[in-house]
Amino acid sequence: MSESIPEPGGPAPIRRYPRGVVILVGLAAGTVVAIGMSSIKSILGPVLLTIVLTICAQPVRTMLERRGVPRGLATGSVVLVLFAGLAGLAYTFVIAVTQFVAMLPNYADQFAEIAANFGNWLARLGVDSTEIEHVKSGFDPSAIAGFFGGLVGGVASLTATLVIILTMLILLSADASYVPTVLVQLGKRRPHLKDALVDYARGVRRYMVVTTVLGLVQGAINGIALWLLQVPAALLWAILSFLCSYIPNIGYFIAIIPPLVFGYFVGGWPTLIAVVIIYGLVNAVVQSIIQPRVVGNAVALSQSLTFFSVLFWAVVIGPIGAVLAIPLTLLARAVLVDADPEVRWWRPALGDVGEARSIMAAEDAEAKANRHQASGQPTSRRRRGKESGTGDDSPIPPSE
């Protein structure tokens, strides 16, 4: 049943359902979908990660086939390289977390001192003693160890996740050989949907590849700096910095907090300030200067929507959702907005402000020209009057 019917005697349609009802039904359906996704996040997260990895690896596999490499060998090579890199990163992270948890008891006194000072500060603000004790319990090394242990999920759970990813990589890479033909068939019937999916794959590929390379550089620089400053668990914080490079807006703050705490433990305020300066400079150069120039308009999401997407996907499918927040939000935009010409006008509201910037720049230039024109003409007349001696500012000659 269509949403609107033609109005007799005019081109404007009459909506069958009020706009408010359509919006509420859409929000209700989105809520149900989000709850359903959250209920299967243990398998949905690895599957979504595998889809993004397959999209990023597709050009490499195609290039190998064009150079004469057999299709099966090309697919197997790409799968093995991707899986080896992902598994190596995962188990390196597990080893670093294990070493970190083992060294936590050595800093029990420092954590207790911080908890006491923080509790006294809350007491001066009038916070209830029960709430203060609850906050102070979060500074217990065992609680911190439990948090990181839960984040990793254990070797058995990690191995099961990697098995899902490996299986999906093999299957998706094999199915990807049919994608060009399927897109051609789709383009004959749904050209807008086909263009939206192609643009989505191109944008996600560019974003993920650039973010990965810059994240490796960022993590390496931060890790070497922490090692030189003798901050404990420098390898763990380097990996955390790399992973948080995929999390826009708030990833920097997540990555810097642990090095700040342990830098203060081993070196006091000088080390803490050094960590702030190093992380701030690296983040400013990589994520504020280099990444926007290289990625360009591949993402085109507003800052507020980007921040909300990180929170939303982290709640729906866990930490992996925060890492994949941008690709998943772009997928939703491609299917719901880009594929429908009637609602593509929503793109500027979602962050595609290239045209808006041009309009604003033209308006600013026009306003500046008007200001110069309004203030420049009297000034030029006074200047010409001074040069000729007959201007308004020239002295009045005495009468004869």
Tab-separated table of C-alpha atoms in Angstrom:
chain	number	residue	atom	x	y	z
A	1	MET	CA	0.000	0.000	0.000
A	2	SER	CA	1.487	3.329	-0.994
A	3	GLU	CA	1.976	6.090	1.524
A	4	SER	CA	0.349	8.791	-0.624
A	5	ILE	CA	-2.219	9.114	-3.420
A	6	PRO	CA	-2.379	11.781	-6.123
A	7	GLU	CA	-4.490	14.813	-5.317
A	8	PRO	CA	-7.247	15.454	-7.875
A	9	GLY	CA	-6.634	18.617	-9.830
A	10	GLY	CA	-3.021	19.155	-8.735
A	11	PRO	CA	0.407	17.526	-8.683
A	12	ALA	CA	0.847	17.641	-4.903
A	13	PRO	CA	0.103	14.276	-3.226
A	14	ILE	CA	-2.004	13.748	-0.134
A	15	ARG	CA	-0.346	11.548	2.462
A	16	ARG	CA	-2.380	8.515	3.420
A	17	TYR	CA	-0.856	8.495	6.909
A	18	PRO	CA	0.166	11.534	8.999
A	19	ARG	CA	3.894	12.212	9.073
A	20	GLY	CA	3.949	11.816	12.861
A	21	VAL	CA	2.532	8.304	12.613
A	22	VAL	CA	5.100	7.320	9.980
A	23	ILE	CA	7.956	8.665	12.144
A	24	LEU	CA	6.726	6.902	15.281
A	25	VAL	CA	6.256	3.589	13.460
A	26	GLY	CA	9.737	3.921	11.970
A	27	LEU	CA	11.274	4.620	15.384
A	28	ALA	CA	9.419	1.668	16.887
A	29	ALA	CA	10.641	-0.619	14.112
A	30	GLY	CA	14.206	0.675	14.577
A	31	THR	CA	14.004	-0.012	18.301
A	32	VAL	CA	12.860	-3.588	17.708
A	33	VAL	CA	15.670	-4.130	15.191
A	34	ALA	CA	18.259	-2.709	17.598
A	35	ILE	CA	17.047	-4.952	20.431
A	36	GLY	CA	17.161	-7.974	18.133
A	37	MET	CA	20.697	-7.119	17.010
A	38	SER	CA	21.792	-6.712	20.615
A	39	SER	CA	20.420	-10.132	21.527
A	40	ILE	CA	22.754	-11.810	18.979
A	41	LYS	CA	25.730	-9.438	19.326
A	42	SER	CA	28.102	-12.296	20.164
A	43	ILE	CA	27.834	-13.557	16.586
A	44	LEU	CA	26.664	-10.381	14.851
A	45	GLY	CA	29.753	-8.398	15.831
A	46	PRO	CA	32.261	-10.823	14.243
A	47	VAL	CA	30.083	-11.165	11.130
A	48	LEU	CA	29.890	-7.393	10.619
A	49	LEU	CA	33.645	-7.105	11.156
A	50	THR	CA	34.203	-9.822	8.552
A	51	ILE	CA	31.987	-8.014	6.037
A	52	VAL	CA	34.007	-4.813	6.462
A	53	LEU	CA	37.282	-6.741	6.123
A	54	THR	CA	36.029	-8.441	2.959
A	55	ILE	CA	35.048	-5.098	1.439
A	56	CYS	CA	38.509	-3.718	2.201
A	57	ALA	CA	40.288	-6.792	0.776
A	58	GLN	CA	38.229	-7.100	-2.415
A	59	PRO	CA	40.483	-4.839	-4.577
A	60	VAL	CA	43.593	-6.794	-3.536
A	61	ARG	CA	42.012	-10.087	-4.552
A	62	THR	CA	40.831	-8.607	-7.860
A	63	MET	CA	44.308	-7.224	-8.569
A	64	LEU	CA	45.892	-10.624	-7.979
A	65	GLU	CA	43.422	-12.271	-10.370
A	66	ARG	CA	44.167	-9.686	-13.076
A	67	ARG	CA	47.867	-10.497	-12.768
A	68	GLY	CA	47.228	-14.149	-13.540
A	69	VAL	CA	46.937	-15.599	-10.034
A	70	PRO	CA	44.296	-18.352	-9.935
A	71	ARG	CA	41.067	-17.278	-8.268
A	72	GLY	CA	41.292	-19.842	-5.468
A	73	LEU	CA	44.885	-18.996	-4.678
A	74	ALA	CA	44.174	-15.271	-4.700
A	75	THR	CA	41.200	-15.692	-2.382
A	76	GLY	CA	43.120	-17.992	-0.031
A	77	SER	CA	46.116	-15.660	0.128
A	78	VAL	CA	43.999	-12.637	1.028
A	79	VAL	CA	42.045	-14.597	3.637
A	80	LEU	CA	45.183	-15.956	5.267
A	81	VAL	CA	46.861	-12.539	5.405
A	82	LEU	CA	43.792	-10.882	6.904
A	83	PHE	CA	43.219	-13.643	9.419
A	84	ALA	CA	46.886	-13.844	10.429
A	85	GLY	CA	47.018	-10.102	11.044
A	86	LEU	CA	43.776	-10.101	13.019
A	87	ALA	CA	44.702	-13.170	15.067
A	88	GLY	CA	48.188	-11.820	15.762
A	89	LEU	CA	46.756	-8.524	16.984
A	90	ALA	CA	44.159	-10.277	19.129
A	91	TYR	CA	46.582	-12.625	20.867
A	92	THR	CA	49.172	-9.872	21.311
A	93	PHE	CA	46.452	-7.874	23.042
A	94	VAL	CA	45.648	-10.870	25.273
A	95	ILE	CA	49.323	-11.305	26.230
A	96	ALA	CA	49.672	-7.598	26.993
A	97	VAL	CA	46.515	-7.636	29.142
A	98	THR	CA	47.777	-10.705	31.016
A	99	GLN	CA	51.068	-8.986	31.797
A	100	PHE	CA	49.219	-5.857	32.844
A	101	VAL	CA	46.913	-7.753	35.226
A	102	ALA	CA	49.924	-9.528	36.738
A	103	MET	CA	51.648	-6.221	37.569
A	104	LEU	CA	48.557	-4.492	39.002
A	105	PRO	CA	49.132	-5.651	42.629
A	106	ASN	CA	52.442	-3.758	42.622
A	107	TYR	CA	50.504	-0.491	42.416
A	108	ALA	CA	47.871	-1.255	45.050
A	109	ASP	CA	49.155	1.462	47.418
A	110	GLN	CA	49.078	4.132	44.690
A	111	PHE	CA	45.516	3.179	43.731
A	112	ALA	CA	44.470	3.310	47.370
A	113	GLU	CA	45.968	6.789	47.729
A	114	ILE	CA	44.155	8.056	44.630
A	115	ALA	CA	40.893	6.524	45.872
A	116	ALA	CA	41.297	8.202	49.276
A	117	ASN	CA	42.048	11.618	47.768
A	118	PHE	CA	39.167	11.347	45.334
A	119	GLY	CA	36.829	10.223	48.119
A	120	ASN	CA	37.817	13.212	50.276
A	121	TRP	CA	37.146	15.557	47.377
A	122	LEU	CA	33.687	14.029	46.846
A	123	ALA	CA	32.977	14.322	50.577
A	124	ARG	CA	33.766	18.042	50.481
A	125	LEU	CA	31.243	18.358	47.649
A	126	GLY	CA	28.600	16.765	49.862
A	127	VAL	CA	28.344	13.365	48.180
A	128	ASP	CA	26.820	10.592	50.288
A	129	SER	CA	29.312	8.271	51.994
A	130	THR	CA	27.703	5.181	50.432
A	131	GLU	CA	28.236	6.588	46.949
A	132	ILE	CA	31.812	7.520	47.863
A	133	GLU	CA	32.597	3.965	48.935
A	134	HIS	CA	31.076	2.651	45.723
A	135	VAL	CA	33.283	4.986	43.675
A	136	LYS	CA	36.381	4.103	45.692
A	137	SER	CA	35.802	0.405	45.061
A	138	GLY	CA	36.382	1.096	41.372
A	139	PHE	CA	40.025	1.938	42.161
A	140	ASP	CA	40.648	-1.560	43.509
A	141	PRO	CA	43.248	-3.354	41.325
A	142	SER	CA	41.095	-6.478	41.309
A	143	ALA	CA	38.184	-4.491	39.876
A	144	ILE	CA	40.433	-3.036	37.167
A	145	ALA	CA	41.758	-6.497	36.364
A	146	GLY	CA	38.194	-7.795	36.119
A	147	PHE	CA	37.274	-5.003	33.710
A	148	PHE	CA	40.153	-5.760	31.341
A	149	GLY	CA	39.553	-9.484	31.667
A	150	GLY	CA	35.918	-9.012	30.707
A	151	LEU	CA	36.951	-6.813	27.804
A	152	VAL	CA	39.138	-9.567	26.396
A	153	GLY	CA	36.596	-12.277	27.163
A	154	GLY	CA	39.004	-15.129	27.715
A	155	VAL	CA	41.066	-17.212	25.331
A	156	ALA	CA	38.259	-19.695	24.656
A	157	SER	CA	35.779	-16.983	23.721
A	158	LEU	CA	38.397	-15.206	21.614
A	159	THR	CA	39.226	-18.428	19.777
A	160	ALA	CA	35.537	-19.041	19.038
A	161	THR	CA	35.237	-15.498	17.686
A	162	LEU	CA	38.278	-15.986	15.460
A	163	VAL	CA	36.816	-19.248	14.140
A	164	ILE	CA	33.630	-17.404	13.167
A	165	ILE	CA	35.673	-14.676	11.474
A	166	LEU	CA	37.856	-17.192	9.594
A	167	THR	CA	34.854	-19.158	8.368
A	168	MET	CA	33.013	-16.025	7.276
A	169	LEU	CA	36.149	-14.681	5.569
A	170	ILE	CA	36.441	-17.826	3.467
A	171	LEU	CA	32.753	-17.870	2.546
A	172	LEU	CA	32.408	-14.153	1.883
A	173	SER	CA	35.607	-14.056	-0.167
A	174	ALA	CA	34.312	-16.904	-2.310
A	175	ASP	CA	30.927	-15.206	-2.747
A	176	ALA	CA	32.606	-11.884	-3.547
A	177	SER	CA	33.576	-13.189	-6.979
A	178	TYR	CA	29.919	-12.896	-7.976
A	179	VAL	CA	29.519	-9.336	-6.696
A	180	PRO	CA	30.373	-7.503	-9.974
A	181	THR	CA	27.803	-9.545	-11.924
A	182	VAL	CA	25.196	-9.153	-9.196
A	183	LEU	CA	25.725	-5.382	-9.172
A	184	VAL	CA	25.236	-5.239	-12.929
A	185	GLN	CA	21.942	-7.137	-12.578
A	186	LEU	CA	20.901	-4.930	-9.668
A	187	GLY	CA	21.727	-1.785	-11.604
A	188	LYS	CA	19.184	-2.676	-14.318
A	189	ARG	CA	16.305	-2.703	-11.822
A	190	ARG	CA	17.483	-0.620	-8.877
A	191	PRO	CA	20.159	1.742	-10.221
A	192	HIS	CA	20.038	4.064	-7.210
A	193	LEU	CA	20.507	1.188	-4.782
A	194	LYS	CA	23.401	-0.138	-6.854
A	195	ASP	CA	25.095	3.283	-6.918
A	196	ALA	CA	24.564	3.670	-3.173
A	197	LEU	CA	26.164	0.298	-2.422
A	198	VAL	CA	29.121	0.977	-4.725
A	199	ASP	CA	29.704	4.386	-3.148
A	200	TYR	CA	29.383	2.832	0.302
A	201	ALA	CA	31.993	0.172	-0.442
A	202	ARG	CA	34.364	2.765	-1.912
A	203	GLY	CA	33.951	5.139	1.039
A	204	VAL	CA	34.273	2.451	3.711
A	205	ARG	CA	37.328	0.979	1.986
A	206	ARG	CA	39.051	4.337	1.882
A	207	TYR	CA	38.133	5.184	5.467
A	208	MET	CA	39.198	1.833	6.930
A	209	VAL	CA	42.473	1.579	5.019
A	210	VAL	CA	43.518	5.139	5.869
A	211	THR	CA	42.452	4.759	9.501
A	212	THR	CA	44.347	1.464	9.810
A	213	VAL	CA	47.588	2.865	8.412
A	214	LEU	CA	47.402	6.049	10.459
A	215	GLY	CA	46.353	4.065	13.544
A	216	LEU	CA	49.421	1.843	13.226
A	217	VAL	CA	51.634	4.924	12.975
A	218	GLN	CA	49.875	6.562	15.890
A	219	GLY	CA	50.093	3.456	18.072
A	220	ALA	CA	53.768	2.912	17.232
A	221	ILE	CA	54.730	6.492	18.090
A	222	ASN	CA	52.757	6.453	21.333
A	223	GLY	CA	54.155	3.040	22.314
A	224	ILE	CA	57.773	4.062	21.696
A	225	ALA	CA	57.260	7.286	23.643
A	226	LEU	CA	55.715	5.417	26.598
A	227	TRP	CA	58.553	2.891	26.542
A	228	LEU	CA	61.118	5.696	26.634
A	229	LEU	CA	59.231	7.293	29.524
A	230	GLN	CA	59.267	3.871	31.291
A	231	VAL	CA	55.490	3.763	31.583
A	232	PRO	CA	54.352	0.215	32.519
A	233	ALA	CA	52.549	-1.902	29.872
A	234	ALA	CA	53.621	0.342	27.001
A	235	LEU	CA	52.756	-2.371	24.456
A	236	LEU	CA	49.204	-2.652	25.790
A	237	TRP	CA	48.654	1.096	25.613
A	238	ALA	CA	50.098	1.180	22.081
A	239	ILE	CA	47.583	-1.481	20.972
A	240	LEU	CA	44.814	0.390	22.791
A	241	SER	CA	45.814	3.575	20.976
A	242	PHE	CA	45.630	1.739	17.641
A	243	LEU	CA	42.192	0.278	18.370
A	244	CYS	CA	40.839	3.593	19.656
A	245	SER	CA	41.898	5.314	16.435
A	246	TYR	CA	38.788	3.718	14.895
A	247	ILE	CA	36.566	5.387	17.515
A	248	PRO	CA	35.917	9.002	16.526
A	249	ASN	CA	35.725	11.836	19.054
A	250	ILE	CA	36.054	9.760	22.235
A	251	GLY	CA	38.715	7.213	21.260
A	252	TYR	CA	41.525	9.637	22.127
A	253	PHE	CA	40.264	10.072	25.682
A	254	ILE	CA	39.846	6.315	26.170
A	255	ALA	CA	43.396	5.669	24.972
A	256	ILE	CA	45.111	8.360	27.043
A	257	ILE	CA	43.632	7.705	30.508
A	258	PRO	CA	45.575	4.508	31.422
A	259	PRO	CA	48.993	5.903	30.340
A	260	LEU	CA	48.277	9.052	32.346
A	261	VAL	CA	47.568	7.074	35.504
A	262	PHE	CA	50.574	4.777	35.265
A	263	GLY	CA	52.812	7.557	34.016
A	264	TYR	CA	51.948	9.479	37.164
A	265	PHE	CA	52.723	6.406	39.276
A	266	VAL	CA	56.248	5.985	37.901
A	267	GLY	CA	57.290	9.566	37.129
A	268	GLY	CA	54.908	11.953	38.809
A	269	TRP	CA	53.688	15.131	37.162
A	270	PRO	CA	56.554	15.491	34.654
A	271	THR	CA	55.788	12.120	33.074
A	272	LEU	CA	52.060	12.819	33.123
A	273	ILE	CA	52.550	16.145	31.343
A	274	ALA	CA	54.887	14.504	28.804
A	275	VAL	CA	52.238	11.869	28.016
A	276	VAL	CA	49.597	14.578	27.511
A	277	ILE	CA	51.850	16.542	25.157
A	278	ILE	CA	52.897	13.500	23.095
A	279	TYR	CA	49.391	12.083	22.757
A	280	GLY	CA	47.964	15.519	22.015
A	281	LEU	CA	50.483	16.288	19.267
A	282	VAL	CA	50.192	12.874	17.624
A	283	ASN	CA	46.391	12.965	17.720
A	284	ALA	CA	46.263	16.530	16.397
A	285	VAL	CA	48.566	15.766	13.474
A	286	VAL	CA	47.093	12.370	12.547
A	287	GLN	CA	43.362	12.739	13.167
A	288	SER	CA	42.913	16.479	12.762
A	289	ILE	CA	45.244	17.238	9.832
A	290	ILE	CA	46.294	14.115	7.891
A	291	GLN	CA	43.194	11.914	8.123
A	292	PRO	CA	40.606	14.538	7.008
A	293	ARG	CA	42.759	15.466	4.005
A	294	VAL	CA	43.246	11.850	2.903
A	295	VAL	CA	39.750	10.540	3.624
A	296	GLY	CA	38.071	13.632	2.188
A	297	ASN	CA	34.323	13.300	1.669
A	298	ALA	CA	34.307	9.501	1.958
A	299	VAL	CA	32.532	9.661	5.332
A	300	ALA	CA	30.517	12.931	5.224
A	301	LEU	CA	28.882	12.517	8.627
A	302	SER	CA	28.275	15.370	11.026
A	303	GLN	CA	30.233	15.451	14.274
A	304	SER	CA	27.111	15.071	16.397
A	305	LEU	CA	25.869	12.101	14.366
A	306	THR	CA	29.327	10.516	14.519
A	307	PHE	CA	29.429	10.837	18.294
A	308	PHE	CA	25.907	9.423	18.655
A	309	SER	CA	26.709	6.533	16.311
A	310	VAL	CA	29.657	5.502	18.498
A	311	LEU	CA	27.434	5.415	21.590
A	312	PHE	CA	24.580	3.681	19.764
A	313	TRP	CA	26.572	0.865	18.178
A	314	ALA	CA	28.593	0.330	21.356
A	315	VAL	CA	25.332	-0.246	23.247
A	316	VAL	CA	23.864	-2.479	20.535
A	317	ILE	CA	26.769	-4.839	19.760
A	318	GLY	CA	29.409	-4.000	22.375
A	319	PRO	CA	32.989	-2.698	22.000
A	320	ILE	CA	33.268	-3.927	18.421
A	321	GLY	CA	30.311	-1.678	17.623
A	322	ALA	CA	32.299	1.378	18.705
A	323	VAL	CA	35.123	0.324	16.356
A	324	LEU	CA	32.710	-0.235	13.440
A	325	ALA	CA	30.480	2.761	14.214
A	326	ILE	CA	31.380	4.707	11.064
A	327	PRO	CA	31.031	1.783	8.574
A	328	LEU	CA	27.730	0.681	10.120
A	329	THR	CA	26.291	4.193	10.111
A	330	LEU	CA	27.362	4.659	6.501
A	331	LEU	CA	25.648	1.366	5.608
A	332	ALA	CA	22.418	2.526	7.238
A	333	ARG	CA	22.637	5.838	5.350
A	334	ALA	CA	23.344	4.065	2.046
A	335	VAL	CA	20.302	1.797	2.358
A	336	LEU	CA	17.835	4.243	3.903
A	337	VAL	CA	18.846	7.559	2.283
A	338	ASP	CA	21.242	7.233	-0.644
A	339	ALA	CA	19.266	4.455	-2.324
A	340	ASP	CA	16.060	6.529	-2.399
A	341	PRO	CA	16.151	9.667	-4.583
A	342	GLU	CA	13.127	11.092	-2.749
A	343	VAL	CA	14.982	11.298	0.569
A	344	ARG	CA	18.504	12.102	-0.626
A	345	TRP	CA	17.860	15.692	0.376
A	346	TRP	CA	18.497	14.487	3.945
A	347	ARG	CA	22.219	14.057	3.191
A	348	PRO	CA	23.177	17.648	4.095
A	349	ALA	CA	21.378	17.239	7.427
A	350	LEU	CA	23.392	14.073	8.078
A	351	GLY	CA	26.739	15.734	7.392
A	352	ASP	CA	27.288	15.982	3.617
A	353	VAL	CA	27.830	19.734	3.809
A	354	GLY	CA	30.048	20.263	0.771
A	355	GLU	CA	27.354	22.247	-1.039
A	356	ALA	CA	26.433	24.061	2.172
A	357	ARG	CA	30.057	25.151	2.618
A	358	SER	CA	30.103	26.558	-0.901
A	359	ILE	CA	26.887	28.490	-0.270
A	360	MET	CA	28.170	29.810	3.051
A	361	ALA	CA	31.491	30.817	1.489
A	362	ALA	CA	29.650	32.706	-1.265
A	363	GLU	CA	27.414	34.420	1.288
A	364	ASP	CA	30.415	35.400	3.421
A	365	ALA	CA	32.230	36.768	0.376
A	366	GLU	CA	29.157	38.763	-0.639
A	367	ALA	CA	28.703	40.132	2.881
A	368	LYS	CA	32.382	41.088	3.034
A	369	ALA	CA	32.160	42.825	-0.331
A	370	ASN	CA	29.073	44.730	0.830
A	371	ARG	CA	30.847	45.856	3.999
A	372	HIS	CA	33.849	47.054	2.014
A	373	GLN	CA	31.603	48.814	-0.435
A	374	ALA	CA	29.658	50.531	2.342
A	375	SER	CA	32.748	51.660	4.248
A	376	GLY	CA	35.208	52.082	1.357
A	377	GLN	CA	33.434	54.731	-0.743
A	378	PRO	CA	33.384	57.529	1.872
A	379	THR	CA	36.984	56.743	2.727
A	380	SER	CA	38.072	56.955	-0.892
A	381	ARG	CA	36.197	60.241	-1.364
A	382	ARG	CA	37.880	61.749	1.707
A	383	ARG	CA	41.253	60.536	0.459
A	384	ARG	CA	40.682	62.106	-2.970
A	385	GLY	CA	39.500	65.311	-1.304
A	386	LYS	CA	42.688	65.520	0.748
A	387	GLU	CA	44.830	64.974	-2.326
A	388	SER	CA	43.031	67.721	-4.272
A	389	GLY	CA	42.695	70.049	-1.326
A	390	THR	CA	38.924	70.340	-1.700
A	391	GLY	CA	37.737	67.461	0.444
A	392	ASP	CA	35.575	67.639	3.526
A	393	ASP	CA	38.580	67.477	5.808
A	394	SER	CA	40.460	70.316	4.081
A	395	PRO	CA	40.548	73.677	5.878
A	396	ILE	CA	38.044	76.314	4.782
A	397	PRO	CA	39.851	79.064	2.932
A	398	PRO	CA	39.392	82.534	4.383
A	399	SER	CA	36.923	84.775	2.638
A	400	GLU	CA	38.267	87.684	0.645
